[in-house]
Coordinates of C-alpha atoms and ligand atoms in Angstrom, one line a residue:
M1 CA -3.1 -10.3 32.2
V2 CA -1.1 -9.3 29.2
R3 CA 0.4 -11.9 26.9
E4 CA 3.4 -11.9 24.7
N5 CA 2.4 -14.6 22.3
E6 CA 1.9 -17.6 24.5
I7 CA -1.2 -19.8 24.3
R8 CA -3.0 -20.3 27.6
K9 CA -4.9 -23.1 29.3
A10 CA -8.3 -23.8 27.5
E11 CA -7.6 -21.3 24.7
I12 CA -8.4 -22.5 21.2
A13 CA -6.2 -21.7 18.3
I14 CA -7.1 -22.4 14.7
E15 CA -5.2 -22.8 11.5
P16 CA -5.9 -19.4 9.9
P17 CA -6.9 -19.4 6.2
A18 CA -4.4 -17.9 3.8
A19 CA -4.4 -14.1 4.0
T20 CA -6.2 -12.0 1.4
D21 CA -4.3 -8.9 0.5
A22 CA -6.7 -6.1 1.3
G23 CA -4.2 -3.6 -0.1
L24 CA -3.6 -1.9 3.2
V25 CA -0.9 0.7 3.4
F26 CA 0.7 1.9 6.5
I27 CA 0.4 5.7 6.4
G28 CA 2.5 6.6 9.3
R29 CA 3.9 5.4 12.6
I30 CA 2.9 6.0 16.2
R31 CA 5.5 7.0 18.7
T32 CA 4.6 6.2 22.3
P33 CA 6.5 5.7 25.6
W34 CA 5.8 2.0 25.7
T35 CA 8.2 -0.7 24.4
S36 CA 6.7 -3.7 26.1
R37 CA 3.2 -5.2 25.9
L38 CA 3.5 -5.9 29.6
T39 CA 3.6 -2.2 30.5
C40 CA 1.5 -0.7 27.8
P41 CA -2.0 0.6 28.9
R42 CA -4.9 -1.8 28.1
Q43 CA -6.9 1.2 26.9
G44 CA -5.7 4.7 26.4
R45 CA -6.8 7.4 28.7
A46 CA -7.7 11.0 27.9
D47 CA -5.2 12.2 30.5
G48 CA -2.5 9.8 29.3
P49 CA 0.9 10.8 28.1
I50 CA 1.3 12.7 24.9
C51 CA 2.1 10.4 21.9
R52 CA 3.2 11.4 18.4
I53 CA 1.7 10.2 15.2
E54 CA 4.2 10.7 12.3
L55 CA 2.5 10.7 8.9
F56 CA 4.4 9.5 5.9
E57 CA 4.4 11.2 2.5
P58 CA 2.3 11.5 0.4
W59 CA -0.4 11.6 3.2
V60 CA 0.7 14.7 5.1
A61 CA -1.6 16.9 3.1
A62 CA -4.5 14.7 4.3
L63 CA -4.0 16.1 7.8
D64 CA -5.5 19.5 6.8
G65 CA -8.5 20.3 8.9
V66 CA -7.9 17.8 11.7
E67 CA -7.2 20.7 14.1
A68 CA -10.9 21.4 14.1
F69 CA -11.6 18.3 16.1
E70 CA -11.0 17.9 19.8
R71 CA -10.9 14.1 19.4
L72 CA -9.7 11.9 16.6
E73 CA -10.3 8.2 16.0
V74 CA -7.0 6.5 15.4
L75 CA -6.8 3.1 13.7
Y76 CA -3.6 1.1 13.9
W77 CA -2.1 -2.3 13.2
L78 CA -1.2 -4.3 16.3
H79 CA 1.7 -5.8 14.3
L80 CA 3.1 -8.1 17.0
S81 CA -0.2 -9.9 17.8
R82 CA -0.9 -13.5 17.1
R83 CA -4.0 -13.9 14.9
D84 CA -5.2 -17.4 15.4
L85 CA -7.2 -17.5 18.6
V86 CA -11.0 -17.9 18.5
R87 CA -11.3 -18.3 22.3
Q88 CA -9.1 -16.5 24.7
S89 CA -8.4 -16.5 28.4
S90 CA -7.9 -12.9 29.2
A91 CA -7.3 -13.5 32.9
N92 CA -5.3 -16.7 32.2
D93 CA -7.6 -18.5 34.7
G94 CA -8.9 -21.3 32.4
R95 CA -12.1 -19.4 31.5
T96 CA -12.3 -18.3 27.9
H97 CA -14.3 -15.8 25.8
G98 CA -14.9 -15.6 22.1
T99 CA -12.4 -13.3 20.4
F100 CA -15.2 -11.0 19.0
S101 CA -16.5 -10.4 22.5
L102 CA -13.2 -8.9 23.6
R103 CA -11.1 -5.9 22.7
S104 CA -7.9 -8.0 22.9
P105 CA -5.1 -7.2 20.5
V106 CA -5.2 -10.9 19.4
R107 CA -7.7 -11.1 16.5
P108 CA -7.7 -12.3 12.9
N109 CA -7.0 -8.8 11.7
P110 CA -5.3 -7.0 14.6
I111 CA -6.7 -3.6 14.2
G112 CA -6.7 -1.3 17.2
T113 CA -8.8 1.8 17.6
S114 CA -8.6 4.6 20.1
I115 CA -10.4 7.9 20.5
A116 CA -7.5 10.2 21.1
T117 CA -7.5 13.8 22.4
F118 CA -5.9 16.2 19.9
V119 CA -3.1 18.3 21.4
R120 CA -1.5 20.0 18.4
R121 CA -0.1 19.5 15.0
E122 CA 3.6 20.1 14.1
G123 CA 3.8 19.8 10.4
A124 CA 3.6 16.1 9.5
T125 CA 3.3 15.1 13.2
L126 CA 0.2 15.1 15.4
L127 CA 0.5 15.1 19.2
L128 CA -2.3 13.3 20.9
R129 CA -3.3 11.7 24.3
G130 CA -5.3 8.5 24.7
L131 CA -3.3 5.9 22.9
D132 CA -2.4 2.4 24.1
C133 CA 0.0 0.9 21.5
L134 CA 3.7 0.1 21.4
D135 CA 6.2 2.5 20.1
D136 CA 6.5 2.2 16.3
T137 CA 3.1 0.7 15.8
P138 CA 2.0 1.2 12.2
L139 CA -0.8 3.7 11.5
L140 CA -3.8 2.7 9.4
D141 CA -6.1 5.6 9.4
L142 CA -7.3 8.8 11.2
K143 CA -10.8 10.2 11.3
P144 CA -12.7 12.7 13.4
D145 CA -14.5 11.2 16.4
R146 CA -17.9 10.4 15.0
A147 CA -19.6 12.1 17.9
L148 CA -18.1 15.4 16.7
F149 CA -18.5 15.0 13.0
T150 CA -21.5 16.2 10.9
P151 CA -21.4 15.0 7.3
I152 CA -20.5 17.8 4.9
A153 CA -22.2 16.1 1.9
P154 CA -26.0 16.5 1.6
P155 CA -28.1 13.8 3.1
Q156 CA -29.3 10.9 0.9
P157 CA -32.4 8.7 1.2
G158 CA -30.8 6.0 3.4
D159 CA -30.2 8.6 6.1
F160 CA -33.9 8.8 6.7
E161 CA -34.7 5.1 6.7
T162 CA -35.7 3.5 10.0
G163 CA -36.1 -0.2 10.8
D164 CA -39.3 -2.1 11.4
D165 CA -40.0 -4.8 14.0
Q166 CA -39.4 -7.7 11.6
D167 CA -36.1 -9.6 11.6
Ligands
SAM1 N1 -7.6 0.5 22.1 C1 -7.5 -0.5 21.2 C2 -8.8 -1.2 20.9 O1 -9.6 -1.3 21.8 O2 -9.0 -1.7 19.8 C3 -6.4 -1.5 21.5 C4 -6.6 -2.3 22.9 S1 -5.5 -3.6 23.1 C5 -6.2 -4.3 24.6 C6 -4.1 -2.7 23.8 C7 -3.0 -3.7 24.2 O3 -2.5 -4.2 22.9 C8 -1.8 -3.1 24.9 O4 -2.0 -3.1 26.3 C9 -0.7 -4.1 24.5 O5 -0.7 -5.2 25.4 C10 -1.1 -4.6 23.1 N2 -0.4 -3.9 22.0 C11 -0.1 -2.6 21.9 N3 0.6 -2.4 20.8 C12 0.7 -3.5 20.2 C13 1.3 -3.9 18.9 N4 1.9 -3.1 18.1 N5 1.3 -5.3 18.6 C14 0.8 -6.2 19.5 N6 0.2 -5.8 20.6 C15 0.2 -4.5 21.0

């Protein structure tokens, strides 16, 4: 079930510590067909509707090269989420799960991520499929899908380190 901001049976809310300013900046906004959390997809789908990501200046130049990637990872700020639940009842059935074992939008830092399919770029705007956020959700970052990306910089020693059997 999808929540607005209600707290459900057996859920546990805490008093969150004061926020630390991580210095985040919203670099754009995401335009989608969804205006209600109750109808938004839970997870985007590769064949979902085309959504638009509008980059703000001065970040538009940072889009150069994205066309080379069939898929991009999109990070966004789920700005309407509550941030104080440590156990949540996703099905609203009295059973709860720890927040970090879920992909719920309700989390201490409500960052959403999706792997979106690149459709095309129109200047400062990207058209993509595969998003699951409300219209006007703030954009935090864009990166190539890690499965498609090979580092351009030369390797360094840590790249060759493997673990041992000790904890
Ligand atoms: N794909 C992302 C992830 O896994 O990190 C987000 C998944 S989250 C389950 C998607 C849900 O978040 C949507 O179905 C909607 O109910 C809610 N949501 C979408 N945009 C939101 C926003 N801007 N603020 C708060 N909740 C939002």
